[in-house]
XYZ file of C-alpha atoms in Angstrom:
522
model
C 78.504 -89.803 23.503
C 81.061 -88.987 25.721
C 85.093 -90.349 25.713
C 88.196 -89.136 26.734
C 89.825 -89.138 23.243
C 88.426 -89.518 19.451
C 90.423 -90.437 16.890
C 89.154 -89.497 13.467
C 90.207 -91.659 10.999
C 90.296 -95.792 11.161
C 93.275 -96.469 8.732
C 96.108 -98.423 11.034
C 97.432 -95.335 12.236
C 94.408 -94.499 13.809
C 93.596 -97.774 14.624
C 96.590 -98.331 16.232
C 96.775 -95.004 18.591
C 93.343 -96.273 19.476
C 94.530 -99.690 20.495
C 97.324 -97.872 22.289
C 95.126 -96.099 24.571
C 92.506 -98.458 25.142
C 95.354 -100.801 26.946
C 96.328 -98.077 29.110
C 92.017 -98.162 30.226
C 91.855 -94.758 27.951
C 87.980 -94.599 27.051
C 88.737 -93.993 23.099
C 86.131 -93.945 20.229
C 86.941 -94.353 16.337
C 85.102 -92.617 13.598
C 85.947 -93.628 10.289
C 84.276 -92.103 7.250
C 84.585 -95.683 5.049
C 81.701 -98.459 6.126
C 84.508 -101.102 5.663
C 87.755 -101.807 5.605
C 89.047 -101.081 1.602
C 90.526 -103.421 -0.352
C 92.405 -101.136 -2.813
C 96.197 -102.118 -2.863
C 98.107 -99.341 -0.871
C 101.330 -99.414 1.257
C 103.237 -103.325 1.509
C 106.192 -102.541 3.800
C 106.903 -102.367 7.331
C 110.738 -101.475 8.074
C 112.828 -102.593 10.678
C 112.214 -99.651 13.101
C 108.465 -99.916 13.084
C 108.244 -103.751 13.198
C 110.805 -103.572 16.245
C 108.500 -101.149 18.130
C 105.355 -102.887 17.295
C 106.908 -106.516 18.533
C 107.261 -104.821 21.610
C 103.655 -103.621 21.899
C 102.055 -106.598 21.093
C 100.759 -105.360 17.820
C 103.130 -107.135 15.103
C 100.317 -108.760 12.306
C 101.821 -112.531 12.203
C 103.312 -112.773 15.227
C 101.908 -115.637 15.952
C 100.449 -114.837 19.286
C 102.810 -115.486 21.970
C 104.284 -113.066 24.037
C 107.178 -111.442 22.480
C 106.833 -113.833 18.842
C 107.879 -112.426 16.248
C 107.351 -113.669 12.129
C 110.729 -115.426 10.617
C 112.639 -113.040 8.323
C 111.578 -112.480 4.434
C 112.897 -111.092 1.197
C 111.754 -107.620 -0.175
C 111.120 -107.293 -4.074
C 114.548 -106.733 -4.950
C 116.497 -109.405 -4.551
C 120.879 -108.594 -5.417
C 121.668 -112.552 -4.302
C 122.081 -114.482 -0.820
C 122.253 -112.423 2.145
C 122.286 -113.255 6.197
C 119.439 -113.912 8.358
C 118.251 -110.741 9.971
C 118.834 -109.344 6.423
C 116.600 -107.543 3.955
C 117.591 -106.679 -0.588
C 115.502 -103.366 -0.740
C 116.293 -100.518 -3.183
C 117.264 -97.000 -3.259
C 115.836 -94.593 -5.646
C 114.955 -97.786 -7.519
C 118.519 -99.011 -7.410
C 119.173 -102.321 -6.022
C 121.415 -103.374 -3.565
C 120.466 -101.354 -0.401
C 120.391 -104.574 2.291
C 118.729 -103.697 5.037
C 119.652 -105.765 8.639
C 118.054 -105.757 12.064
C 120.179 -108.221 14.941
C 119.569 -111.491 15.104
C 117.470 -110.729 18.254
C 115.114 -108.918 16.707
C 112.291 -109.537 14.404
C 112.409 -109.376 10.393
C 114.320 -105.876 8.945
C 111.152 -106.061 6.780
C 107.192 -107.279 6.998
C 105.362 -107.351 3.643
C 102.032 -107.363 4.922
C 98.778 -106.004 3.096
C 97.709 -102.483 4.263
C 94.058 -103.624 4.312
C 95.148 -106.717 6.238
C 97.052 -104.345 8.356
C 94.268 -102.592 9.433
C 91.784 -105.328 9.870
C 94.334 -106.985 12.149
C 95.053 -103.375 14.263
C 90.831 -102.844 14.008
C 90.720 -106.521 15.689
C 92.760 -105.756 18.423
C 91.639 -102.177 18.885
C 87.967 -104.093 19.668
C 89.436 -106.415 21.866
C 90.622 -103.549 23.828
C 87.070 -101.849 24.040
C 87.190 -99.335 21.305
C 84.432 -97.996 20.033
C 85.188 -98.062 15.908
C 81.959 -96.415 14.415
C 82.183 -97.288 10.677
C 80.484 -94.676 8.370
C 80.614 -91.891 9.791
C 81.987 -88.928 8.372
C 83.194 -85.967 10.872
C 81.640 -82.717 9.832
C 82.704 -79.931 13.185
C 85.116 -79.751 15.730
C 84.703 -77.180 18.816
C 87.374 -76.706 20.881
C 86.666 -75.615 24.501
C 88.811 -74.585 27.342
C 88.258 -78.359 28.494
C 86.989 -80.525 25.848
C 86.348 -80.974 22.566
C 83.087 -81.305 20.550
C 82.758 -83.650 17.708
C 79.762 -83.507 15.543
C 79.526 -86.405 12.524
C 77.175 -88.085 10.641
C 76.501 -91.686 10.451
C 74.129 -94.558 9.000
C 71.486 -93.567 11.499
C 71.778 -89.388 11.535
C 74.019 -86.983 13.609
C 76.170 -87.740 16.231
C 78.266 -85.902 18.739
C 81.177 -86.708 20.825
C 82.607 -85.131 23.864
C 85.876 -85.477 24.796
C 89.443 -84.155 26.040
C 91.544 -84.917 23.211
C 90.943 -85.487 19.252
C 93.958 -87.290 17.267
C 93.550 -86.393 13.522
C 94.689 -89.548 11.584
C 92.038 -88.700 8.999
C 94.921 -88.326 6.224
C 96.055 -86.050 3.722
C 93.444 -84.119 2.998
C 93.095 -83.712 7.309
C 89.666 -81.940 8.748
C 91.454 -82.161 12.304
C 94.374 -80.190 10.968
C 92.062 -77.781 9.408
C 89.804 -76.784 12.186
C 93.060 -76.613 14.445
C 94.291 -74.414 12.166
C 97.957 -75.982 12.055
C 99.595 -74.726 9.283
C 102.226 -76.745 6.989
C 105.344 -76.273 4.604
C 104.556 -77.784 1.319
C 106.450 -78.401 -1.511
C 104.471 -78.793 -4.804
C 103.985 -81.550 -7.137
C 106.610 -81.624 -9.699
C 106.024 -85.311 -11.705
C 103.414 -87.132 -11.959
C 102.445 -91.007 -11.606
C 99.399 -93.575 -12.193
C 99.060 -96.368 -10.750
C 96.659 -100.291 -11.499
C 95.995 -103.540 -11.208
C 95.552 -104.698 -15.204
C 96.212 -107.171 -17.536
C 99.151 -106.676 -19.169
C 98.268 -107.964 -23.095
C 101.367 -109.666 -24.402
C 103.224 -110.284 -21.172
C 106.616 -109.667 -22.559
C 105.642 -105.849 -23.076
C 106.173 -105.018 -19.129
C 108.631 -107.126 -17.328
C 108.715 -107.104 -13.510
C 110.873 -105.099 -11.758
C 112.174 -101.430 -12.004
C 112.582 -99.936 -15.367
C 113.875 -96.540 -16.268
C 113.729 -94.570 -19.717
C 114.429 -91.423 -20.781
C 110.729 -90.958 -20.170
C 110.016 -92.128 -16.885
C 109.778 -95.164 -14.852
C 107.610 -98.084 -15.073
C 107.492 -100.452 -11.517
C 105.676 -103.848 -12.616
C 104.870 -106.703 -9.873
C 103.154 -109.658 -10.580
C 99.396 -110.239 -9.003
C 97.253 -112.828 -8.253
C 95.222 -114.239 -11.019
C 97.956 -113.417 -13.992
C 97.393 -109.361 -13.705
C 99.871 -107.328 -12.978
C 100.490 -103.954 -10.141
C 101.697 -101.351 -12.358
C 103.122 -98.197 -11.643
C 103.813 -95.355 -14.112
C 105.828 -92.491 -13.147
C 106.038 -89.439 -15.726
C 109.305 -87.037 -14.969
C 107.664 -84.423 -17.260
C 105.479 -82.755 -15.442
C 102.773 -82.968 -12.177
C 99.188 -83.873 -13.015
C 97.107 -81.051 -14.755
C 94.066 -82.252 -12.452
C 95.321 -84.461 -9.230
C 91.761 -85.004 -8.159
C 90.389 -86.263 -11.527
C 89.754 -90.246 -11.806
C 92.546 -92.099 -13.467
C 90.846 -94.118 -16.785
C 92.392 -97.282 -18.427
C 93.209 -94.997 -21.697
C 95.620 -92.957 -19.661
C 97.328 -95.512 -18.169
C 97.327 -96.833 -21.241
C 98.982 -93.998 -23.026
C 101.314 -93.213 -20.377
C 102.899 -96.903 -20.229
C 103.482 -96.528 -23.659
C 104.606 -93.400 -23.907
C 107.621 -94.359 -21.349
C 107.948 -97.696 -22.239
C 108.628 -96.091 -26.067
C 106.395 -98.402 -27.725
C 102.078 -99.428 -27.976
C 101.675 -101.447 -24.625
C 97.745 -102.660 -24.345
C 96.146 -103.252 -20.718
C 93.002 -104.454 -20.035
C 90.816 -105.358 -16.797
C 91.488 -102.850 -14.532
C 90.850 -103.925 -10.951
C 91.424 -100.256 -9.334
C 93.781 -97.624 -10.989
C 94.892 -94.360 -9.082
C 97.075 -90.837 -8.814
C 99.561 -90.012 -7.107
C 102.666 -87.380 -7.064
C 105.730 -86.258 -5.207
C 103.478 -83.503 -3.453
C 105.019 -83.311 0.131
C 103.685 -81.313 3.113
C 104.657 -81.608 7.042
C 102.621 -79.444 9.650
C 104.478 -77.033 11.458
C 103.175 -78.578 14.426
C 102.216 -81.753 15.145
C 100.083 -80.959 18.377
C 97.998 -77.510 18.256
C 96.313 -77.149 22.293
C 93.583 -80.504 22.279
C 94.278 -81.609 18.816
C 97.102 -84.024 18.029
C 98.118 -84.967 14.162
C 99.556 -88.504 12.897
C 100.363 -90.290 9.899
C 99.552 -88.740 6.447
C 97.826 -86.057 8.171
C 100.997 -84.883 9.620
C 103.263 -85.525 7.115
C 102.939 -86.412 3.021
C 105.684 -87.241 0.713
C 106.954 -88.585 -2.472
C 105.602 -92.756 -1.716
C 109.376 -94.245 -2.534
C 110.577 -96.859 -0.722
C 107.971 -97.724 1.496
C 108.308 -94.815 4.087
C 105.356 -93.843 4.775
C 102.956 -96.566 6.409
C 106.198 -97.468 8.725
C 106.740 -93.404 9.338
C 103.017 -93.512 11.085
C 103.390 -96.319 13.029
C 105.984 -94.736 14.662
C 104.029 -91.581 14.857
C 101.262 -94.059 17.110
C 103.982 -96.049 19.350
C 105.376 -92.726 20.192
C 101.826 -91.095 20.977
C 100.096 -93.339 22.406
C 101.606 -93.826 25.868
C 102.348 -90.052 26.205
C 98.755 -89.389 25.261
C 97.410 -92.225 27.702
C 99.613 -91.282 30.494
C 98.616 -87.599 30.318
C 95.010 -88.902 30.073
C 95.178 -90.137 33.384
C 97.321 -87.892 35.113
C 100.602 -89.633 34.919
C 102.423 -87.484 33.008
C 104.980 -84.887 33.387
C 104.991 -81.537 32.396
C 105.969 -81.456 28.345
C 105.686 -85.515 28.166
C 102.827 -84.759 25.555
C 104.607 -82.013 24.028
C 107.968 -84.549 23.527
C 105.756 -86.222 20.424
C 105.609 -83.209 18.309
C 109.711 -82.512 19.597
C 110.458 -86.150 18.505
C 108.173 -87.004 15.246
C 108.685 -84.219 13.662
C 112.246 -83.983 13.105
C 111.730 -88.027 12.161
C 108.914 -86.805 9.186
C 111.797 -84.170 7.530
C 114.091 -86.460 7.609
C 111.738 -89.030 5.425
C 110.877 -85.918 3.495
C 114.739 -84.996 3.047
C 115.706 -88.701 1.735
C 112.328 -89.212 -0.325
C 112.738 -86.221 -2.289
C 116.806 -86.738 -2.751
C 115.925 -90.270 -3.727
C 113.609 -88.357 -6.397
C 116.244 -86.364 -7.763
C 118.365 -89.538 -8.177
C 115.388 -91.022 -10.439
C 115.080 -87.784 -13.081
C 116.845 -88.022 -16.507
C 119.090 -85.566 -16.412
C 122.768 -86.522 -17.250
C 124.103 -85.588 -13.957
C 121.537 -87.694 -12.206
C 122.474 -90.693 -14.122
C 126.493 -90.139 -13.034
C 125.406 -89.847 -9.504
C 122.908 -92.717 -9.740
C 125.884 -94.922 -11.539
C 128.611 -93.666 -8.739
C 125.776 -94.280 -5.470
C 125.097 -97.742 -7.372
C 128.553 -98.998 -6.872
C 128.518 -97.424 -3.339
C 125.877 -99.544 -2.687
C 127.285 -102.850 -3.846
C 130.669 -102.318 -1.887
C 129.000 -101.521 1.412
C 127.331 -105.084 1.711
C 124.893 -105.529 4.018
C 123.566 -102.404 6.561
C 124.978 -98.788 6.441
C 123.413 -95.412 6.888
C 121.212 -95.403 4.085
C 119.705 -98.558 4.996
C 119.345 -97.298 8.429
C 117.997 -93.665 7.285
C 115.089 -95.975 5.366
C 114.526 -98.347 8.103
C 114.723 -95.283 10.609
C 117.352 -97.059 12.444
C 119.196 -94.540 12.566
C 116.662 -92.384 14.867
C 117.809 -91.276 18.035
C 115.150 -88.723 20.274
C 116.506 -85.710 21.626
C 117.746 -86.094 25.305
C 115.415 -84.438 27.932
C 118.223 -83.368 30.232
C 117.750 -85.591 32.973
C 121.410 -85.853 33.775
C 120.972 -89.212 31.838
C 124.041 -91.407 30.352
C 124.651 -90.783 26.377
C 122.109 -93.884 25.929
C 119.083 -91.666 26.499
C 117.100 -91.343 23.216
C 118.757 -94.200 21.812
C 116.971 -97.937 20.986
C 117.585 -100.554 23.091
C 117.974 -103.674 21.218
C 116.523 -106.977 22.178
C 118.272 -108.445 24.532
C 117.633 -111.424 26.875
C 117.981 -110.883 30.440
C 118.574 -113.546 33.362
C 115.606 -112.084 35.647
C 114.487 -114.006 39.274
C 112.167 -115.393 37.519
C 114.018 -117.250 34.611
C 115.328 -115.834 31.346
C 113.342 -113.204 29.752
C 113.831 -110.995 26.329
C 113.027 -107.114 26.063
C 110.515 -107.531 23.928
C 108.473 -109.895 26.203
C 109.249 -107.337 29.097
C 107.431 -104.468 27.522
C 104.413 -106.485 26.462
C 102.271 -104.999 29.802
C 102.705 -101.693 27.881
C 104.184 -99.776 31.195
C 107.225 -98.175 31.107
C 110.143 -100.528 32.704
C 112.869 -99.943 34.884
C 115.750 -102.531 34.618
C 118.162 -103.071 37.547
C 120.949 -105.177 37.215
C 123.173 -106.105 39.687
C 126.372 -106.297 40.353
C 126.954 -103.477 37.530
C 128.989 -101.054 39.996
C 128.215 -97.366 39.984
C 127.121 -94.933 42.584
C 123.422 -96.744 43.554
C 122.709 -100.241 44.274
C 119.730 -101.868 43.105
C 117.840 -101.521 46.457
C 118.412 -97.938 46.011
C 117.248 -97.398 42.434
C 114.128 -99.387 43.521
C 113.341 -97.089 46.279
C 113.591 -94.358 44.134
C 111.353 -95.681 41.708
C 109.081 -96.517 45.014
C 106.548 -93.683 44.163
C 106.175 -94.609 41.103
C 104.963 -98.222 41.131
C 101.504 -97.999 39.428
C 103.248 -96.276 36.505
C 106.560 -98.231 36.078
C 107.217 -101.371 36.069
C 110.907 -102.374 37.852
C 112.210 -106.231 36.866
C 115.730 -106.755 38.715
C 118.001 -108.514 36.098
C 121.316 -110.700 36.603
C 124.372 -107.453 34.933
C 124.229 -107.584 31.495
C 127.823 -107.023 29.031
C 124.809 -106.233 26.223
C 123.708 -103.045 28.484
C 126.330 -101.901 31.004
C 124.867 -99.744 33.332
C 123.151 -100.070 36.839
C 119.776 -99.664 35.963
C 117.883 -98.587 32.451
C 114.638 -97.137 32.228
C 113.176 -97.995 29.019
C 109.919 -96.719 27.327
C 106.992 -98.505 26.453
C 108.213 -98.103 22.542
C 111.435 -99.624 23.381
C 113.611 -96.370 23.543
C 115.923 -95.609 26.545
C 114.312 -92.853 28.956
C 117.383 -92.886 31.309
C 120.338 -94.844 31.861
C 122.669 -94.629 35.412
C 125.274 -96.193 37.494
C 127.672 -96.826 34.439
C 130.478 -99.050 35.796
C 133.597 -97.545 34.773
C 135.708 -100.492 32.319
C 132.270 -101.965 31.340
C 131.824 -99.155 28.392
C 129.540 -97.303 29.953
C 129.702 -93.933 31.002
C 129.897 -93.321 34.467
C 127.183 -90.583 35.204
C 125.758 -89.034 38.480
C 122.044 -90.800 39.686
C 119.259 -88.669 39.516
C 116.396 -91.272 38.543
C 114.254 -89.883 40.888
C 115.015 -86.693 38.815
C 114.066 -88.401 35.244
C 111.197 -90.347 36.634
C 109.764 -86.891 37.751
C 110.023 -85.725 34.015
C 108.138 -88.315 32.250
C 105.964 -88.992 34.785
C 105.088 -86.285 36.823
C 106.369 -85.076 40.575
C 106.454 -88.189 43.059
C 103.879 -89.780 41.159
C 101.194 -87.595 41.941
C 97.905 -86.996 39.981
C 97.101 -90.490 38.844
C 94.538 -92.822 39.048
């Protein structure tokens, strides 16, 4: 076979980048080691950031269907009391209270949604698109050329082997593609250690839902379908002797009890698993024709639903920049901006999963912080940086030096626009997938909107320009906004209007993520 990328692995992540590409006409193959979509409960939660990005791609599971719909907002598991709409109860460290809020513009602060319906939903529209998703079959070489790479696997019916100009490794922790690239990581090792099932609990009373700390440990208990119960063990003593051994009913068994402090009996186990606080980011996340993304990138201690939402954003962010350089529309470093900007995102995660694992250990100091961060968290109300570190609101992408305004790198909230063609909202805007430039006018500054339009002349198979009625929600003369919703460059600031004033070189910025005049694409 022959393709212009391979993605190896078909969890979302990979799923998703593949989607990604396919709109943008990129010829993109799948190869997935599992014959079917697994059923084994993983990752629940989508935060705010990652559902925001994914409305405006199209790719939100529940959306309904039309353009720019987005699902009505939902409670998390921890639930402090009434809270607005656009509002979230989550937890910290497996304290309540963290609220977590998107505006009222924007879709739910969290999705709950199945990670196995997550994917079939992703592997759906990846289809659609004209992926290739080859089921069963496991990747066993990678050759890197000065051109292409060579993928060798092998599937239901023997060998095969790929050809193509990039390979995106979303094949998870345990990552072949960041292997054979030989990308090296920082790693921290495992220091407790946790089991996880879906049992009977025998004697309900013995493991009540919710979050539950003892000297010991923690136990997390959610009720499942069918009267069983999701439970999760975490043991502060120590990491697992053997991480790769099966998990057996007897130990979860025993460790229950043992943290609990009394005999607690399970029964029917439905699936049981391992897990620890092992974390490990590559020091790179691109190495010459191999790109990384979710889990194999970056691993970490699974609190607080992080990491499913963390690769998400890895695949919004890669997937135009890999598409675009695909087809010769991108400028020089574009591809190299994903490993500049997901990176730094991944420590961060790292940096507040592991703190929030600190706050969760026994020792007396921990439980004076944990009792002081507790109250912190029921004055604050709704919002505040630590809900906006968890829901990576808070992420803002380096500026690229394009003589941009201060909102380059930022989000750009939903926000509906009067447009000559009727009213129209950001989200429903970016659908297409193509970078947008906004124009408003009658927003002062040094252009008008005739002359950001010319500028953006050369450009017209790559961006998209919509002319918009001036906005008070986004006071500048023109915006250019990414296909994952953040701001590439901002101009023509009208001074009063709270934006800053700033010289006009579009023509400059359009040049950066896109290449010189345009030239080189399809």
């Amino acid at each position: 076979m022959r393709a212009e990328v391979v993605v190896v692995g078909g969890g979302p992540v990979g799923l998703l980048i593949a989607t990604e590409l396919a709109a943008y006409g990129v010829d993109t193959v799948v190869l997935e080691a599992q014959g079917a979509v697994s059923e084994r409960p993983k990752a629940t939660t989508l935060h705010a950031r990652a559902v925001q990005c994914l409305a405006r791609r199209g790719r939100l599971p529940g959306a309904g269907g039309g353009e720019g719909s987005v699902p009505a907002p939902e409670r998390a598991s921890q639930d402090p009391g009434p809270v607005s709409a656009g509002a979230a109860p989550f937890h910290f460290a497996g304290m309540p209270g963290l609220v977590v809020t998107a505006p009222a513009t924007e879709p739910v602060p969290i999705l709950k949604c199945p990670q196995a319906d997550m994917e079939r939903h992703f592997e759906r529209q990846a289809l659609e698109a004209g992926v290739r998703v080859l089921r069963g079959h496991r990747v066993t070489g990678l050759d890197e050329g000065p051109d292409t790479v060579v993928v060798t696997a092998v599937g239901p019916s023997g060998p095969v082997r790929c050809t193509a100009r990039f390979v995106v490794g979303a094949d998870g922790a345990r990552s072949l593609v960041r292997e054979t690239a030989g990308i090296a990581s920082d790693a921290y090792p495992a220091t407790v250690s946790a089991i996880a099932g879906r049992v009977r609990v025998l004697g309900p009373e013995a493991v009540r839902p919710g979050w539950h700390r003892t000297p010991r440990g923690w136990i997390v208990a959610k009720p499942a379908a069918g009267g069983a119960v999701h439970v999760r063990a975490l043991d502060l003593t120590g990491p697992p002797a053997d991480r790769h051994r099966e998990p057996t009913l007897d130990e979860l068994q025993g460790t229950v009890s043992r943290i609990v402090g009394r005999e607690v009996r399970l029964a029917e186990p439905r699936w049981l698993t391992r897990f620890s606080d092992f974390t490990r980011v590559a020091r790179t996340f691109r190495s010459g024709r191999f790109l990384l993304a979710g889990d194999a990138a970056h691993v970490h201690f699974p609190i607080g639903g992080q990491g499913l939402s963390t690769g998400v954003l890895d695949a919004v962010n890669l997937g135009w920049k890999l598409a675009l350089t695909v087809r010769g529309e991108a400028g020089p470093g574009l591809l190299d901006s994903y490993d500049g900007e997901r990176r730094p995102a991944a420590l961060r995660v790292v940096d507040n999963t592991r703190a929030q694992l600190g706050l969760m250990r026994a020792a007396p100091e921990a439980d004076a912080v944990t009792r002081v961060l507790g109250a912190v968290l029921a004055a604050q109300g709704e919002g505040g940086p630590l809900a906006d570190m968890v829901s990576a609101q808070d992420t803002v992408y380096e500026r690229r030096g394009t003589g941009s305004a201060a909102l380059e790198g930022t989000f750009l909230p939903n926000v509906v626009l009067r447009t000559g063609s009727g009213p129209a909202d950001l989200i429903g805007l970016l659908a297409q997938g193509r970078p947008l430039l906004l124009v408003f006018s009658g927003a002062g500054g040094p252009a008008s909107g005739t002359d950001y339009e010319e500028q953006a002349r050369p450009w017209a198979g790559t961006v998209r320009v919509v002319h918009a009625e001036a906005s008070a929600e986004v006071p500048y003369g023109a915006v250019l906004v990414r296909p994952d919703g953040y701001v590439a460059w901002a101009g023509g600031g009208a001074a009063g209007r709270g934006a800053d004033p700033v010289p006009d070189p579009l023509a400059g910025a359009l040049s950066a993520y896109f290449g010189e005049r345009g030239s080189g694409g399809r």
